[in-house]
Amino acid sequence: MFVVGLTGGIGTGKSTFAALLLERGAQVIDADALGRDALRPGAPAWHSVVDQFGQEILVHPSMEIDRKRLADIVFNNREALKALNAIVHPMIFKAIADELDRMRSTDEVVVLDAALIVETALADICDAVIVMDSTDEARIRRLKRDREMSFANIRAVMTSQLDPQVLLRRADIAVSNDGTPEDLAQEADRVWARLIEMKDARA
């Protein structure tokens, strides 16, 4: 198993690039999906988050957590973000560990798609780190279009994340995502070939 951390700031295109690597043969672990699963109604983390932030973050009648409302709270309040991370991160890390254990004896390239690879101990378990990079203008345009986020919320999230230059200094492979979808597909071809080279060299 060759573990690749895929990271980058919000709006840089991590999920899109993960999907392209999946098409080329990677196994993908999506930390966001694991986080959503950890917060399903009735789960232990769901109870803890509702206790911490109140019933107003729930959507009725499903009782699911309104992720947009929760994001509005935590990305404008550093202490609230720390409290949320303290609840959810251990659940996500445990789920990641379980997924990696399941594939440990395989020859797969496993891509871990997660925003906090560098900020947490996740970087220590990766054989290589890919960092997505994009201009602020392109990121803002994507987030407004795809997530319907306000400019204020986009800025709040971007400010809460590591400086892109800090991330890039930790990259084994950097991917610029300022062009067309076809450009990004070509980058995926390049990166996939490089990952296979790195995996084979380690074998």
CSV table of N, CA, C and O in Angstrom, one decimal, residues 49-115:
chain,number,residue,atom,x,y,z
A,49,VAL,N,-22.1,17.2,19.3
A,49,VAL,CA,-22.2,18.5,18.5
A,49,VAL,C,-23.5,19.3,18.9
A,49,VAL,O,-23.4,20.5,19.1
A,50,VAL,N,-24.6,18.5,19.0
A,50,VAL,CA,-25.8,19.2,19.3
A,50,VAL,C,-25.8,19.8,20.7
A,50,VAL,O,-26.2,20.9,21.0
A,51,ASP,N,-25.1,19.0,21.7
A,51,ASP,CA,-25.0,19.5,23.0
A,51,ASP,C,-24.1,20.8,23.0
A,51,ASP,O,-24.4,21.7,23.8
A,52,GLN,N,-23.1,20.8,22.2
A,52,GLN,CA,-22.2,21.9,22.1
A,52,GLN,C,-22.8,23.2,21.5
A,52,GLN,O,-22.6,24.3,22.0
A,53,PHE,N,-23.6,23.0,20.4
A,53,PHE,CA,-24.0,24.1,19.6
A,53,PHE,C,-25.5,24.4,19.6
A,53,PHE,O,-26.0,25.4,19.1
A,54,GLY,N,-26.3,23.4,20.2
A,54,GLY,CA,-27.7,23.7,20.4
A,54,GLY,C,-28.6,23.1,19.2
A,54,GLY,O,-28.1,22.8,18.1
A,55,GLN,N,-29.9,23.0,19.6
A,55,GLN,CA,-30.8,22.5,18.6
A,55,GLN,C,-31.0,23.3,17.4
A,55,GLN,O,-31.5,22.8,16.3
A,56,GLU,N,-30.6,24.5,17.4
A,56,GLU,CA,-30.8,25.4,16.2
A,56,GLU,C,-30.0,25.0,15.0
A,56,GLU,O,-30.2,25.5,13.9
A,57,ILE,N,-29.0,24.1,15.2
A,57,ILE,CA,-28.2,23.7,14.1
A,57,ILE,C,-28.8,22.5,13.4
A,57,ILE,O,-28.3,22.0,12.4
A,58,LEU,N,-30.0,22.0,13.8
A,58,LEU,CA,-30.7,20.8,13.3
A,58,LEU,C,-31.7,21.2,12.2
A,58,LEU,O,-32.3,22.3,12.3
A,59,VAL,N,-31.8,20.3,11.2
A,59,VAL,CA,-32.8,20.5,10.2
A,59,VAL,C,-34.0,19.6,10.6
A,59,VAL,O,-33.8,18.4,10.8
A,60,HIS,N,-35.2,20.1,10.7
A,60,HIS,CA,-36.4,19.3,11.0
A,60,HIS,C,-37.1,19.0,9.8
A,60,HIS,O,-37.2,19.8,8.8
A,61,PRO,N,-37.7,17.8,9.7
A,61,PRO,CA,-37.8,16.7,10.7
A,61,PRO,C,-36.7,15.7,10.7
A,61,PRO,O,-36.7,14.8,11.5
A,62,SER,N,-35.7,15.8,9.8
A,62,SER,CA,-34.7,14.8,9.6
A,62,SER,C,-33.8,14.7,10.8
A,62,SER,O,-33.2,13.7,11.1
A,63,MET,N,-33.6,15.8,11.5
A,63,MET,CA,-32.7,16.0,12.7
A,63,MET,C,-31.2,15.9,12.2
A,63,MET,O,-30.3,15.7,13.0
A,64,GLU,N,-31.0,16.0,10.9
A,64,GLU,CA,-29.6,16.1,10.5
A,64,GLU,C,-29.0,17.5,10.8
A,64,GLU,O,-29.8,18.5,11.0
A,65,ILE,N,-27.7,17.5,11.0
A,65,ILE,CA,-27.1,18.8,11.3
A,65,ILE,C,-27.0,19.6,10.0
A,65,ILE,O,-26.6,19.1,8.9
A,66,ASP,N,-27.4,20.9,10.1
A,66,ASP,CA,-27.3,21.8,9.0
A,66,ASP,C,-25.8,22.2,8.9
A,66,ASP,O,-25.3,23.1,9.6
A,67,ARG,N,-25.1,21.6,7.9
A,67,ARG,CA,-23.6,21.8,7.9
A,67,ARG,C,-23.3,23.3,7.5
A,67,ARG,O,-22.3,23.8,8.0
A,68,LYS,N,-24.1,23.9,6.7
A,68,LYS,CA,-23.9,25.3,6.3
A,68,LYS,C,-24.1,26.2,7.5
A,68,LYS,O,-23.2,27.1,7.8
A,69,ARG,N,-25.1,25.9,8.3
A,69,ARG,CA,-25.3,26.7,9.5
A,69,ARG,C,-24.2,26.5,10.5
A,69,ARG,O,-23.7,27.5,11.1
A,70,LEU,N,-23.8,25.3,10.7
A,70,LEU,CA,-22.7,25.0,11.6
A,70,LEU,C,-21.4,25.7,11.1
A,70,LEU,O,-20.6,26.2,11.9
A,71,ALA,N,-21.1,25.6,9.8
A,71,ALA,CA,-19.9,26.3,9.3
A,71,ALA,C,-20.0,27.8,9.5
A,71,ALA,O,-18.9,28.4,9.8
A,72,ASP,N,-21.1,28.4,9.4
A,72,ASP,CA,-21.3,29.8,9.6
A,72,ASP,C,-20.8,30.2,11.0
A,72,ASP,O,-20.3,31.2,11.3
A,73,ILE,N,-21.2,29.2,12.0
A,73,ILE,CA,-20.8,29.5,13.4
A,73,ILE,C,-19.3,29.3,13.6
A,73,ILE,O,-18.6,30.2,14.1
A,74,VAL,N,-18.8,28.2,13.2
A,74,VAL,CA,-17.4,27.8,13.6
A,74,VAL,C,-16.3,28.6,12.8
A,74,VAL,O,-15.3,28.9,13.4
A,75,PHE,N,-16.6,29.0,11.6
A,75,PHE,CA,-15.5,29.7,10.8
A,75,PHE,C,-15.5,31.1,11.1
A,75,PHE,O,-14.7,31.9,10.6
A,76,ASN,N,-16.4,31.6,12.0
A,76,ASN,CA,-16.3,33.0,12.4
A,76,ASN,C,-16.0,33.0,13.9
A,76,ASN,O,-16.1,34.1,14.5
A,77,ASN,N,-15.6,31.9,14.5
A,77,ASN,CA,-15.3,31.8,15.9
A,77,ASN,C,-14.3,30.7,16.1
A,77,ASN,O,-14.6,29.5,16.0
A,78,ARG,N,-13.0,31.1,16.4
A,78,ARG,CA,-11.9,30.2,16.5
A,78,ARG,C,-12.1,29.2,17.6
A,78,ARG,O,-11.8,28.0,17.4
A,79,GLU,N,-12.7,29.6,18.7
A,79,GLU,CA,-12.9,28.7,19.8
A,79,GLU,C,-14.0,27.6,19.5
A,79,GLU,O,-13.9,26.5,19.8
A,80,ALA,N,-15.0,28.1,18.8
A,80,ALA,CA,-16.1,27.2,18.3
A,80,ALA,C,-15.5,26.1,17.4
A,80,ALA,O,-15.9,24.9,17.4
A,81,LEU,N,-14.6,26.6,16.5
A,81,LEU,CA,-14.0,25.6,15.5
A,81,LEU,C,-13.1,24.6,16.3
A,81,LEU,O,-13.2,23.4,15.9
A,82,LYS,N,-12.4,25.1,17.3
A,82,LYS,CA,-11.6,24.1,18.1
A,82,LYS,C,-12.5,23.1,18.8
A,82,LYS,O,-12.2,21.9,18.8
A,83,ALA,N,-13.6,23.6,19.3
A,83,ALA,CA,-14.5,22.7,20.0
A,83,ALA,C,-15.1,21.6,19.0
A,83,ALA,O,-15.2,20.4,19.4
A,84,LEU,N,-15.5,22.1,17.8
A,84,LEU,CA,-16.0,21.1,16.8
A,84,LEU,C,-15.0,20.1,16.4
A,84,LEU,O,-15.2,18.9,16.4
A,85,ASN,N,-13.8,20.6,16.1
A,85,ASN,CA,-12.7,19.7,15.7
A,85,ASN,C,-12.4,18.6,16.8
A,85,ASN,O,-12.1,17.5,16.5
A,86,ALA,N,-12.4,19.1,18.1
A,86,ALA,CA,-12.2,18.2,19.2
A,86,ALA,C,-13.2,17.0,19.2
A,86,ALA,O,-12.9,15.9,19.7
A,87,ILE,N,-14.4,17.3,18.8
A,87,ILE,CA,-15.4,16.2,18.8
A,87,ILE,C,-15.3,15.4,17.5
A,87,ILE,O,-15.3,14.1,17.6
A,88,VAL,N,-15.1,16.0,16.4
A,88,VAL,CA,-15.2,15.2,15.1
A,88,VAL,C,-13.9,14.6,14.7
A,88,VAL,O,-13.9,13.4,14.1
A,89,HIS,N,-12.8,15.2,14.9
A,89,HIS,CA,-11.5,14.7,14.4
A,89,HIS,C,-11.2,13.3,14.9
A,89,HIS,O,-10.8,12.5,14.1
A,90,PRO,N,-11.3,13.0,16.2
A,90,PRO,CA,-11.0,11.7,16.6
A,90,PRO,C,-11.9,10.6,15.9
A,90,PRO,O,-11.3,9.5,15.6
A,91,MET,N,-13.1,10.9,15.6
A,91,MET,CA,-14.0,10.0,14.9
A,91,MET,C,-13.4,9.8,13.4
A,91,MET,O,-13.4,8.6,12.9
A,92,ILE,N,-13.1,10.9,12.8
A,92,ILE,CA,-12.6,10.8,11.4
A,92,ILE,C,-11.2,10.0,11.4
A,92,ILE,O,-11.0,9.1,10.5
A,93,PHE,N,-10.3,10.3,12.3
A,93,PHE,CA,-9.0,9.7,12.3
A,93,PHE,C,-9.2,8.1,12.6
A,93,PHE,O,-8.5,7.3,12.0
A,94,LYS,N,-10.1,7.8,13.4
A,94,LYS,CA,-10.4,6.3,13.7
A,94,LYS,C,-10.9,5.7,12.4
A,94,LYS,O,-10.5,4.6,12.0
A,95,ALA,N,-11.8,6.3,11.7
A,95,ALA,CA,-12.4,5.8,10.5
A,95,ALA,C,-11.3,5.7,9.4
A,95,ALA,O,-11.2,4.7,8.6
A,96,ILE,N,-10.4,6.7,9.3
A,96,ILE,CA,-9.3,6.6,8.4
A,96,ILE,C,-8.4,5.4,8.7
A,96,ILE,O,-8.0,4.6,7.8
A,97,ALA,N,-8.0,5.3,10.0
A,97,ALA,CA,-7.2,4.1,10.4
A,97,ALA,C,-7.8,2.8,10.0
A,97,ALA,O,-7.1,1.9,9.6
A,98,ASP,N,-9.1,2.7,10.2
A,98,ASP,CA,-9.8,1.4,9.9
A,98,ASP,C,-9.7,1.2,8.4
A,98,ASP,O,-9.5,0.0,8.0
A,99,GLU,N,-9.9,2.2,7.6
A,99,GLU,CA,-9.8,2.0,6.1
A,99,GLU,C,-8.4,1.6,5.7
A,99,GLU,O,-8.3,0.8,4.8
A,100,LEU,N,-7.4,2.3,6.3
A,100,LEU,CA,-6.0,1.9,5.9
A,100,LEU,C,-5.7,0.5,6.3
A,100,LEU,O,-5.0,-0.2,5.6
A,101,ASP,N,-6.2,0.1,7.5
A,101,ASP,CA,-5.9,-1.3,8.0
A,101,ASP,C,-6.5,-2.3,7.0
A,101,ASP,O,-5.9,-3.3,6.7
A,102,ARG,N,-7.6,-2.0,6.5
A,102,ARG,CA,-8.3,-2.9,5.5
A,102,ARG,C,-7.5,-3.1,4.3
A,102,ARG,O,-7.6,-4.1,3.6
A,103,MET,N,-6.7,-2.1,3.9
A,103,MET,CA,-6.0,-2.1,2.6
A,103,MET,C,-4.5,-2.3,2.8
A,103,MET,O,-3.7,-2.3,1.8
A,104,ARG,N,-4.1,-2.5,4.0
A,104,ARG,CA,-2.6,-2.5,4.3
A,104,ARG,C,-1.8,-3.5,3.6
A,104,ARG,O,-0.7,-3.3,3.2
A,105,SER,N,-2.4,-4.7,3.4
A,105,SER,CA,-1.6,-5.8,2.7
A,105,SER,C,-1.7,-5.7,1.2
A,105,SER,O,-1.3,-6.6,0.5
A,106,THR,N,-2.4,-4.7,0.6
A,106,THR,CA,-2.6,-4.6,-0.8
A,106,THR,C,-1.5,-3.8,-1.4
A,106,THR,O,-0.6,-3.2,-0.8
A,107,ASP,N,-1.5,-3.8,-2.8
A,107,ASP,CA,-0.5,-3.0,-3.6
A,107,ASP,C,-1.1,-1.7,-4.1
A,107,ASP,O,-0.6,-1.1,-5.0
A,108,GLU,N,-2.2,-1.3,-3.4
A,108,GLU,CA,-3.0,-0.1,-3.9
A,108,GLU,C,-2.3,1.2,-3.6
A,108,GLU,O,-1.5,1.4,-2.7
A,109,VAL,N,-2.5,2.2,-4.5
A,109,VAL,CA,-2.2,3.6,-4.2
A,109,VAL,C,-3.5,4.1,-3.6
A,109,VAL,O,-4.6,4.1,-4.2
A,110,VAL,N,-3.4,4.5,-2.3
A,110,VAL,CA,-4.5,5.0,-1.5
A,110,VAL,C,-4.4,6.5,-1.3
A,110,VAL,O,-3.4,7.0,-0.7
A,111,VAL,N,-5.4,7.2,-1.8
A,111,VAL,CA,-5.4,8.7,-1.8
A,111,VAL,C,-6.3,9.1,-0.6
A,111,VAL,O,-7.5,8.8,-0.6
A,112,LEU,N,-5.7,9.8,0.3
A,112,LEU,CA,-6.4,10.3,1.5
A,112,LEU,C,-6.8,11.8,1.2
A,112,LEU,O,-5.9,12.6,1.2
A,113,ASP,N,-8.0,12.0,0.8
A,113,ASP,CA,-8.5,13.4,0.5
A,113,ASP,C,-9.0,14.1,1.8
A,113,ASP,O,-10.0,13.7,2.3
A,114,ALA,N,-8.1,15.0,2.3
A,114,ALA,CA,-8.4,15.6,3.6
A,114,ALA,C,-7.8,17.0,3.6
A,114,ALA,O,-6.7,17.3,3.2
A,115,ALA,N,-8.6,18.0,4.2
A,115,ALA,CA,-8.1,19.3,4.3
A,115,ALA,C,-7.0,19.5,5.3
A,115,ALA,O,-6.2,20.5,5.1
